[in-house]
Coordinates of C-alpha atoms in Angstrom, one line a residue:
M1228 CA 29.1 73.9 -26.2
Y1229 CA 26.5 76.3 -27.6
N1230 CA 23.9 77.6 -25.1
P1231 CA 21.2 79.6 -26.9
V1232 CA 20.0 81.2 -23.6
L1233 CA 23.5 82.4 -22.6
F1234 CA 24.1 83.6 -26.2
S1235 CA 20.9 85.6 -26.3
T1236 CA 21.6 87.1 -22.9
L1237 CA 25.1 88.2 -23.9
Y1238 CA 23.8 89.6 -27.2
D1239 CA 21.0 91.6 -25.5
E1240 CA 23.5 93.1 -22.9
Q1241 CA 25.9 94.2 -25.6
H1242 CA 23.4 95.6 -28.0
E1243 CA 20.9 97.2 -25.6
G1244 CA 20.1 100.9 -25.8
G1245 CA 21.8 103.1 -28.4
S1246 CA 22.2 100.5 -31.2
L1247 CA 19.4 102.0 -33.3
M1248 CA 20.6 105.5 -32.7
G1249 CA 24.2 104.6 -33.7
T1250 CA 22.9 102.9 -36.9
G1251 CA 20.7 105.8 -37.8
L1252 CA 23.5 108.2 -37.3
W1253 CA 25.8 106.1 -39.4
I1254 CA 23.2 106.0 -42.2
L1255 CA 22.8 109.8 -42.0
V1256 CA 26.6 110.3 -42.2
V1257 CA 26.8 108.0 -45.3
I1258 CA 24.0 109.8 -47.1
L1259 CA 25.4 113.2 -46.3
A1260 CA 28.8 112.1 -47.6
L1261 CA 27.3 110.8 -50.8
V1262 CA 25.4 114.0 -51.4
A1263 CA 28.5 116.1 -50.7
G1264 CA 30.6 113.9 -53.0
V1265 CA 28.1 114.2 -55.9
A1266 CA 27.8 118.0 -55.5
L1267 CA 31.6 118.5 -55.3
G1268 CA 32.1 116.2 -58.3
F1269 CA 29.5 118.1 -60.3
F1270 CA 31.1 121.5 -59.6
I1271 CA 34.7 120.2 -60.3
A1272 CA 33.6 118.6 -63.6
R1273 CA 31.7 121.8 -64.6
R1274 CA 34.7 124.0 -63.9
Y1275 CA 37.0 121.6 -65.8
M1276 CA 34.7 121.6 -68.9
M1277 CA 34.3 125.4 -68.9
S1278 CA 38.1 125.9 -68.9
Y1279 CA 38.5 123.1 -71.5
L1280 CA 36.0 124.8 -73.8
K1281 CA 37.7 128.2 -73.4
K1282 CA 41.1 126.7 -74.3
N1283 CA 39.6 124.6 -77.2
P1284 CA 36.6 126.2 -78.7
P1285 CA 34.4 123.7 -80.6
I1286 CA 34.2 125.7 -83.8
N1287 CA 36.7 128.3 -85.1
E1288 CA 36.7 130.5 -88.2
Q1289 CA 38.6 128.0 -90.3
M1290 CA 36.2 125.2 -89.5
L1291 CA 33.2 127.5 -90.2
K1292 CA 34.7 128.4 -93.6
M1293 CA 35.1 124.7 -94.5
M1294 CA 31.5 123.9 -93.4
M1295 CA 30.1 126.7 -95.5
M1296 CA 32.1 125.6 -98.6
Q1297 CA 30.9 122.0 -98.1
M1298 CA 27.3 123.2 -98.0
G1299 CA 27.8 125.0 -101.3
M1300 CA 27.9 128.5 -99.9
K1301 CA 30.6 131.1 -100.8
P1302 CA 31.9 132.2 -97.4
S1303 CA 32.4 135.9 -97.1
Q1304 CA 34.3 137.3 -94.1
K1305 CA 31.3 139.3 -93.1
K1306 CA 29.0 136.2 -93.1
I1307 CA 31.6 134.2 -91.1
N1308 CA 31.9 137.0 -88.5
Q1309 CA 28.1 137.1 -88.2
M1310 CA 27.9 133.4 -87.6
L1311 CA 30.8 133.4 -85.1
N1312 CA 29.2 136.3 -83.1
A1313 CA 25.8 134.5 -83.1
M1314 CA 27.5 131.3 -81.8
N1315 CA 29.4 133.3 -79.1
K1316 CA 26.2 135.0 -78.0
Q1317 CA 24.5 131.6 -77.8
Q1318 CA 27.3 130.2 -75.6
G1319 CA 27.2 133.2 -73.3
K1320 CA 23.6 132.6 -72.3

């Protein structure tokens, strides 16, 4: 049979004292773990993308030549080299 007075007395005895401190500590640990996970994930993704772009550059000489021809320009090697150097400088910043 359910006795509300007995139940509340047992509940108070079990949860007296450090309950709020334990909960606060638990929330702090969860927040710190989330922040650490986000930071770690960001740096891992950044490193992966940097290595991917080094292995597979977005635009190479052949693609640049094709783009210039489509725009109606006659691509000279000097002009292509200038554009590639400008893009490399821009990526380096």
